[in-house]
Amino acid sequence: MGKRELIDAMMGCTDDSDFDQIKAAIGTDYVWTKPETDELVEIAFEAMEHGRFDYLKHLRIRQFYRELLWAYAGYAFDENMKRLAKEILPIRSLDIWSFWNQEYEINRGYYNNRIATWNSEDMDIEFSAYDGLYHVNSVTTSLAFIRDGALFSRKYGVENYPEMQTPQRTDDKDKIYGIFNDIFMDMNDSRQITKRMSPYGPVSFVLDAENILLNDNYCKRITKTNPIHWNEDMSYKDRYFTTYNELFDYKRFCIGNEINNYPFRSRLDKHITLWDQDRVELTPESLKWILVERNNDYTISVQVRDAIKSSLEAVGLANIPVVIRPDVLRHNDIGLATSEDELWSVY
């Protein structure tokens, strides 16, 4: 059965008996063009919306569509493709949480042996490099998060807090790849591991991993490479982990090549992203604490810490710890998202 015949057969599929003629063809190694992909996606939606036949309930058809979207290369999904992708592509929340939790147990011990834990100067908290999920940003944008009561995407910030949204050199690229409305997080404190300042700013929001990863309202993805390195020839599967087993295969690869000391996000450039999630509410349950880089001029760090504390108090989050890191981090060998003055500016 050729590609055109397969499309026609799927278009006319109304019940299980129609599967016999397309099962063999589904296994054929076709390369689908963008117009053909669009047509196949439209077939699935028309079938579901008109109640004829729910393709996604049948494992063979579901896997066919997953592989179709995995192979898609180019820029952002259009709206129909995105709706279908959100339904069938993300790894289950429970699987991501299970994997992160196993990594937590292994790597918290590993990092604590390799990198000393540290305590703040004025509160009884021991910090490690693996205390939750980390979102890093500029001072001004961080203050906007607190004012809004939520972490928010770049798109939401530009639309609602344009005067407090620090520009980033990746914005245009994020738009064409359809991730401008995503929220990005690191799965460990790569600042503490690498002793390098983040290109995106001196403020780290540390979020409770269980609260985020087990929340099924968030559509979660894990990048294979930093989006700054993406190009239009890369497929979805080149950009994201697609299955639970693939995560563990990657872990075994890291161990075999002795690079398991950088799990998920650090030098391997992995993020967990919340897909098309414009806001993540900041609450005592979701936000553990906030870390501020130690500037060469310590008084600047104190000024930033105090501004954050004041903002937290104004929105009823006065009990959230705000802590200055113990060491000045290296920053002269990284490409900053914008100027250092803009990243540190309180206003």
Short mmCIF file of C-alpha atoms in Angstrom, two decimals:
data_model
loop_
_atom_site.label_atom_id
_atom_site.label_comp_id
_atom_site.label_asym_id
_atom_site.label_seq_id
_atom_site.Cartn_x
_atom_site.Cartn_y
_atom_site.Cartn_z
CA MET A 1 0.00 0.00 0.00
CA GLY A 2 1.43 3.37 -1.01
CA LYS A 3 1.30 6.54 1.04
CA ARG A 4 -1.74 7.90 -0.79
CA GLU A 5 -3.61 4.62 -0.37
CA LEU A 6 -2.74 4.54 3.33
CA ILE A 7 -4.04 8.09 3.83
CA ASP A 8 -7.26 7.19 2.01
CA ALA A 9 -7.65 4.01 4.06
CA MET A 10 -7.18 5.90 7.32
CA MET A 11 -9.63 8.54 6.20
CA GLY A 12 -12.26 5.86 5.62
CA CYS A 13 -11.51 3.90 8.79
CA THR A 14 -14.66 3.73 10.93
CA ASP A 15 -14.25 0.66 13.16
CA ASP A 16 -11.87 -2.13 14.17
CA SER A 17 -12.63 -4.21 11.08
CA ASP A 18 -11.04 -1.55 8.88
CA PHE A 19 -7.68 -2.01 10.58
CA ASP A 20 -6.75 -5.17 8.70
CA GLN A 21 -5.98 -3.28 5.50
CA ILE A 22 -3.79 -0.65 7.14
CA LYS A 23 -1.92 -2.58 9.86
CA ALA A 24 0.76 -3.82 7.49
CA ALA A 25 1.14 -0.42 5.85
CA ILE A 26 1.63 1.32 9.19
CA GLY A 27 4.88 -0.58 9.64
CA THR A 28 6.26 0.68 6.32
CA ASP A 29 9.17 3.08 6.65
CA TYR A 30 7.60 6.05 4.89
CA VAL A 31 9.03 9.55 4.91
CA TRP A 32 6.09 11.94 5.20
CA THR A 33 6.09 15.42 3.72
CA LYS A 34 4.72 18.39 5.66
CA PRO A 35 1.46 18.48 3.60
CA GLU A 36 0.99 14.72 4.13
CA THR A 37 1.64 15.10 7.86
CA ASP A 38 -0.93 17.91 8.01
CA GLU A 39 -3.47 15.71 6.22
CA LEU A 40 -2.90 12.77 8.57
CA VAL A 41 -3.26 15.01 11.62
CA GLU A 42 -6.47 16.45 10.20
CA ILE A 43 -7.84 12.93 9.67
CA ALA A 44 -7.32 12.11 13.35
CA PHE A 45 -9.08 15.28 14.50
CA GLU A 46 -12.00 14.92 12.12
CA ALA A 47 -12.51 11.32 13.20
CA MET A 48 -12.51 12.24 16.88
CA GLU A 49 -14.56 15.42 16.59
CA HIS A 50 -17.29 13.76 14.54
CA GLY A 51 -17.41 10.70 16.76
CA ARG A 52 -16.59 8.31 13.94
CA PHE A 53 -13.57 6.65 15.42
CA ASP A 54 -11.04 7.59 18.09
CA TYR A 55 -7.68 6.80 16.58
CA LEU A 56 -5.81 7.50 19.79
CA LYS A 57 -7.48 4.63 21.67
CA HIS A 58 -5.79 2.09 19.40
CA LEU A 59 -2.16 1.44 20.23
CA ARG A 60 -1.00 0.80 16.67
CA ILE A 61 -2.55 4.02 15.40
CA ARG A 62 -1.38 5.96 18.46
CA GLN A 63 2.19 4.76 17.93
CA PHE A 64 1.94 5.59 14.22
CA TYR A 65 1.04 9.18 15.08
CA ARG A 66 3.73 9.42 17.74
CA GLU A 67 6.39 8.35 15.23
CA LEU A 68 4.92 10.73 12.67
CA LEU A 69 5.33 13.68 15.06
CA TRP A 70 8.69 12.48 16.40
CA ALA A 71 10.05 12.67 12.86
CA TYR A 72 8.69 16.16 12.25
CA ALA A 73 11.46 18.65 11.53
CA GLY A 74 11.14 22.38 11.10
CA TYR A 75 9.92 25.13 13.32
CA ALA A 76 6.92 25.26 15.67
CA PHE A 77 4.01 22.81 15.41
CA ASP A 78 0.86 24.39 14.01
CA GLU A 79 -2.17 24.39 16.31
CA ASN A 80 -3.62 21.02 15.21
CA MET A 81 -0.25 19.31 15.44
CA LYS A 82 0.34 20.84 18.86
CA ARG A 83 -3.05 19.65 20.15
CA LEU A 84 -2.33 16.13 18.97
CA ALA A 85 1.26 16.22 20.26
CA LYS A 86 0.17 17.28 23.74
CA GLU A 87 -2.19 14.32 23.81
CA ILE A 88 0.25 11.60 22.77
CA LEU A 89 3.90 12.74 23.07
CA PRO A 90 4.76 13.75 26.67
CA ILE A 91 6.30 11.21 29.02
CA ARG A 92 3.92 10.48 31.91
CA SER A 93 4.25 12.73 34.97
CA LEU A 94 4.70 9.72 37.24
CA ASP A 95 7.54 8.37 35.08
CA ILE A 96 9.38 11.70 35.07
CA TRP A 97 8.95 11.99 38.83
CA SER A 98 10.16 8.41 39.34
CA PHE A 99 13.23 9.02 37.22
CA TRP A 100 14.04 12.35 38.90
CA ASN A 101 13.57 10.80 42.34
CA GLN A 102 16.01 7.97 41.57
CA GLU A 103 18.50 10.49 40.23
CA TYR A 104 17.97 12.59 43.35
CA GLU A 105 18.90 9.72 45.66
CA ILE A 106 21.99 8.84 43.62
CA ASN A 107 23.24 12.31 42.82
CA ARG A 108 22.50 14.08 46.06
CA GLY A 109 24.94 11.70 47.71
CA TYR A 110 27.38 12.00 44.81
CA TYR A 111 27.37 15.79 44.80
CA ASN A 112 27.56 16.02 48.56
CA ASN A 113 30.77 14.00 48.45
CA ARG A 114 32.18 16.01 45.55
CA ILE A 115 30.83 19.46 46.34
CA ALA A 116 30.46 20.49 49.96
CA THR A 117 27.00 21.39 51.15
CA TRP A 118 26.73 24.85 52.60
CA ASN A 119 24.70 26.74 55.14
CA SER A 120 23.46 30.29 54.92
CA GLU A 121 24.93 32.91 57.18
CA ASP A 122 21.68 33.69 59.00
CA MET A 123 19.42 30.61 58.90
CA ASP A 124 19.62 26.91 59.69
CA ILE A 125 19.30 25.38 56.21
CA GLU A 126 21.76 23.02 54.56
CA PHE A 127 21.89 23.50 50.80
CA SER A 128 23.08 21.01 48.18
CA ALA A 129 23.21 20.97 44.39
CA TYR A 130 20.11 18.80 44.15
CA ASP A 131 17.37 20.39 46.25
CA GLY A 132 14.61 20.70 43.64
CA LEU A 133 13.98 22.31 40.25
CA TYR A 134 15.78 25.57 39.47
CA HIS A 135 14.62 28.54 37.43
CA VAL A 136 17.16 31.33 36.92
CA ASN A 137 16.43 34.89 35.84
CA SER A 138 17.43 38.54 36.10
CA VAL A 139 16.66 40.59 39.20
CA THR A 140 14.02 42.74 37.49
CA THR A 141 12.17 39.79 35.97
CA SER A 142 12.39 37.90 39.28
CA LEU A 143 10.70 40.82 41.04
CA ALA A 144 7.98 40.71 38.37
CA PHE A 145 7.48 36.98 39.12
CA ILE A 146 6.92 37.77 42.78
CA ARG A 147 4.58 40.68 42.03
CA ASP A 148 2.53 38.40 39.76
CA GLY A 149 2.63 35.52 42.26
CA ALA A 150 3.98 33.14 39.63
CA LEU A 151 6.87 32.14 37.45
CA PHE A 152 5.80 32.99 33.94
CA SER A 153 6.89 32.43 30.36
CA ARG A 154 8.75 34.98 28.27
CA LYS A 155 5.60 35.53 26.20
CA TYR A 156 3.49 36.25 29.28
CA GLY A 157 6.15 38.61 30.63
CA VAL A 158 6.44 40.60 27.41
CA GLU A 159 2.66 40.99 27.25
CA ASN A 160 2.03 41.80 30.93
CA TYR A 161 5.28 43.20 32.38
CA PRO A 162 7.16 44.66 29.40
CA GLU A 163 9.01 47.18 31.55
CA MET A 164 10.24 44.41 33.90
CA GLN A 165 11.08 41.78 31.28
CA THR A 166 14.84 41.73 30.74
CA PRO A 167 15.60 41.14 27.03
CA GLN A 168 17.28 37.87 26.05
CA ARG A 169 19.20 37.19 22.86
CA THR A 170 17.34 33.88 22.41
CA ASP A 171 13.84 35.40 22.23
CA ASP A 172 13.52 35.44 18.43
CA LYS A 173 14.70 31.84 18.14
CA ASP A 174 12.36 30.71 20.92
CA LYS A 175 9.43 32.20 19.02
CA ILE A 176 10.08 30.37 15.77
CA TYR A 177 10.51 27.04 17.59
CA GLY A 178 7.28 27.49 19.54
CA ILE A 179 8.83 27.60 23.01
CA PHE A 180 8.42 31.31 23.81
CA ASN A 181 5.42 30.43 26.01
CA ASP A 182 7.25 27.59 27.83
CA ILE A 183 8.77 27.76 31.31
CA PHE A 184 12.27 26.27 31.58
CA MET A 185 13.80 24.67 34.67
CA ASP A 186 17.09 22.97 35.50
CA MET A 187 17.01 19.65 37.34
CA ASN A 188 20.01 20.46 39.51
CA ASP A 189 21.86 23.52 40.72
CA SER A 190 24.36 23.73 37.90
CA ARG A 191 25.53 27.07 39.34
CA GLN A 192 26.87 25.29 42.40
CA ILE A 193 28.25 22.38 40.37
CA THR A 194 30.10 24.36 37.71
CA LYS A 195 30.83 27.45 39.83
CA ARG A 196 29.66 29.54 36.89
CA MET A 197 27.03 32.26 36.89
CA SER A 198 23.97 31.61 34.74
CA PRO A 199 23.78 33.55 31.46
CA TYR A 200 20.20 34.46 32.41
CA GLY A 201 20.73 36.20 35.73
CA PRO A 202 21.78 36.02 39.38
CA VAL A 203 18.48 34.88 40.97
CA SER A 204 17.54 31.19 41.29
CA PHE A 205 14.03 30.13 42.28
CA VAL A 206 14.21 26.65 43.85
CA LEU A 207 10.92 24.80 43.42
CA ASP A 208 9.62 21.64 45.03
CA ALA A 209 10.18 18.90 42.44
CA GLU A 210 7.28 16.73 43.54
CA ASN A 211 4.86 19.66 43.42
CA ILE A 212 5.81 20.40 39.80
CA LEU A 213 6.56 16.98 38.33
CA LEU A 214 3.46 15.21 39.66
CA ASN A 215 1.11 18.00 38.60
CA ASP A 216 -0.77 16.64 35.59
CA ASN A 217 -1.97 20.13 34.71
CA TYR A 218 1.55 20.80 33.41
CA CYS A 219 2.58 19.26 30.09
CA LYS A 220 6.25 18.43 30.70
CA ARG A 221 9.09 17.79 28.24
CA ILE A 222 12.83 17.19 28.70
CA THR A 223 15.21 18.63 26.14
CA LYS A 224 18.13 16.67 24.72
CA THR A 225 20.06 19.81 23.84
CA ASN A 226 19.77 23.46 24.75
CA PRO A 227 17.35 25.11 22.27
CA ILE A 228 20.01 27.68 21.45
CA HIS A 229 21.68 24.87 19.45
CA TRP A 230 18.55 23.78 17.53
CA ASN A 231 18.15 24.11 13.78
CA GLU A 232 15.27 23.50 11.39
CA ASP A 233 16.66 20.13 10.24
CA MET A 234 16.37 18.61 13.73
CA SER A 235 13.34 16.44 14.36
CA TYR A 236 11.21 16.51 17.50
CA LYS A 237 13.02 13.36 18.62
CA ASP A 238 16.37 15.13 18.15
CA ARG A 239 15.19 17.88 20.48
CA TYR A 240 13.34 16.00 23.24
CA PHE A 241 13.42 12.73 25.12
CA THR A 242 10.36 10.82 23.97
CA THR A 243 10.02 7.79 26.27
CA TYR A 244 10.78 6.68 29.80
CA ASN A 245 13.13 3.99 28.44
CA GLU A 246 15.03 6.57 26.43
CA LEU A 247 15.81 8.46 29.64
CA PHE A 248 17.32 5.33 31.16
CA ASP A 249 19.24 4.49 27.98
CA TYR A 250 20.72 7.98 28.16
CA LYS A 251 21.60 7.44 31.81
CA ARG A 252 23.41 4.19 30.95
CA PHE A 253 25.27 6.00 28.16
CA CYS A 254 26.41 8.67 30.62
CA ILE A 255 27.59 6.07 33.13
CA GLY A 256 29.41 4.10 30.43
CA ASN A 257 31.19 7.24 29.28
CA GLU A 258 31.91 8.48 32.80
CA ILE A 259 29.89 11.66 32.37
CA ASN A 260 27.16 10.76 34.86
CA ASN A 261 28.43 13.53 37.11
CA TYR A 262 26.32 15.90 35.00
CA PRO A 263 22.82 14.42 35.01
CA PHE A 264 20.08 16.26 33.15
CA ARG A 265 20.89 19.96 33.10
CA SER A 266 24.35 21.37 33.47
CA ARG A 267 27.08 20.89 30.89
CA LEU A 268 24.80 18.51 29.01
CA ASP A 269 22.30 21.34 28.55
CA LYS A 270 19.14 19.47 29.55
CA HIS A 271 16.03 21.28 30.74
CA ILE A 272 12.62 20.25 31.88
CA THR A 273 10.11 22.52 30.20
CA LEU A 274 6.45 23.17 30.93
CA TRP A 275 4.95 23.26 27.46
CA ASP A 276 2.71 26.22 26.65
CA GLN A 277 2.42 26.96 30.37
CA ASP A 278 2.33 30.71 30.81
CA ARG A 279 2.28 30.69 34.64
CA VAL A 280 3.31 28.48 37.57
CA GLU A 281 1.88 29.84 40.80
CA LEU A 282 4.35 30.59 43.59
CA THR A 283 3.04 29.25 46.90
CA PRO A 284 4.60 28.00 50.15
CA GLU A 285 4.08 24.49 48.73
CA SER A 286 5.75 25.11 45.36
CA LEU A 287 8.56 27.56 46.26
CA LYS A 288 11.25 26.29 48.65
CA TRP A 289 13.65 29.24 48.63
CA ILE A 290 15.41 31.80 46.44
CA LEU A 291 19.18 32.00 45.94
CA VAL A 292 21.04 35.19 45.01
CA GLU A 293 24.51 35.15 43.44
CA ARG A 294 27.32 36.71 45.45
CA ASN A 295 28.44 39.76 43.49
CA ASN A 296 32.04 40.97 43.64
CA ASP A 297 30.47 44.00 45.30
CA TYR A 298 28.68 42.23 48.16
CA THR A 299 26.49 45.26 48.86
CA ILE A 300 24.76 44.69 45.49
CA SER A 301 23.82 41.15 46.52
CA VAL A 302 22.46 42.48 49.81
CA GLN A 303 20.42 45.11 47.96
CA VAL A 304 18.96 42.43 45.67
CA ARG A 305 18.22 40.07 48.57
CA ASP A 306 16.44 42.82 50.50
CA ALA A 307 14.38 43.86 47.45
CA ILE A 308 13.27 40.25 46.96
CA LYS A 309 12.41 39.86 50.65
CA SER A 310 10.33 43.03 50.57
CA SER A 311 8.47 41.85 47.47
CA LEU A 312 7.77 38.43 49.01
CA GLU A 313 6.40 40.05 52.14
CA ALA A 314 4.05 42.20 50.04
CA VAL A 315 2.43 39.09 48.49
CA GLY A 316 2.18 37.01 51.67
CA LEU A 317 5.32 34.91 51.12
CA ALA A 318 7.48 36.43 53.84
CA ASN A 319 8.46 32.98 55.17
CA ILE A 320 10.25 31.98 51.95
CA PRO A 321 14.03 32.05 52.64
CA VAL A 322 16.16 34.33 50.45
CA VAL A 323 19.84 33.41 50.66
CA ILE A 324 23.04 34.82 49.18
CA ARG A 325 25.33 32.13 47.78
CA PRO A 326 28.62 31.56 49.63
CA ASP A 327 30.98 32.09 46.67
CA VAL A 328 31.42 34.55 43.82
CA LEU A 329 30.73 32.54 40.65
CA ARG A 330 32.83 32.72 37.50
CA HIS A 331 31.19 34.73 34.73
CA ASN A 332 33.90 36.01 32.41
CA ASP A 333 33.77 32.96 30.11
CA ILE A 334 30.03 32.75 29.42
CA GLY A 335 27.81 34.50 26.91
CA LEU A 336 25.30 36.49 28.92
CA ALA A 337 21.70 36.80 27.72
CA THR A 338 22.05 40.57 28.03
CA SER A 339 24.44 42.96 29.76
CA GLU A 340 25.56 42.20 33.30
CA ASP A 341 24.19 45.56 34.46
CA GLU A 342 20.74 44.65 33.14
CA LEU A 343 20.84 41.23 34.79
CA TRP A 344 21.62 42.77 38.20
CA SER A 345 19.45 45.88 37.98
CA VAL A 346 16.85 46.13 40.75
CA TYR A 347 14.70 48.57 38.78
#
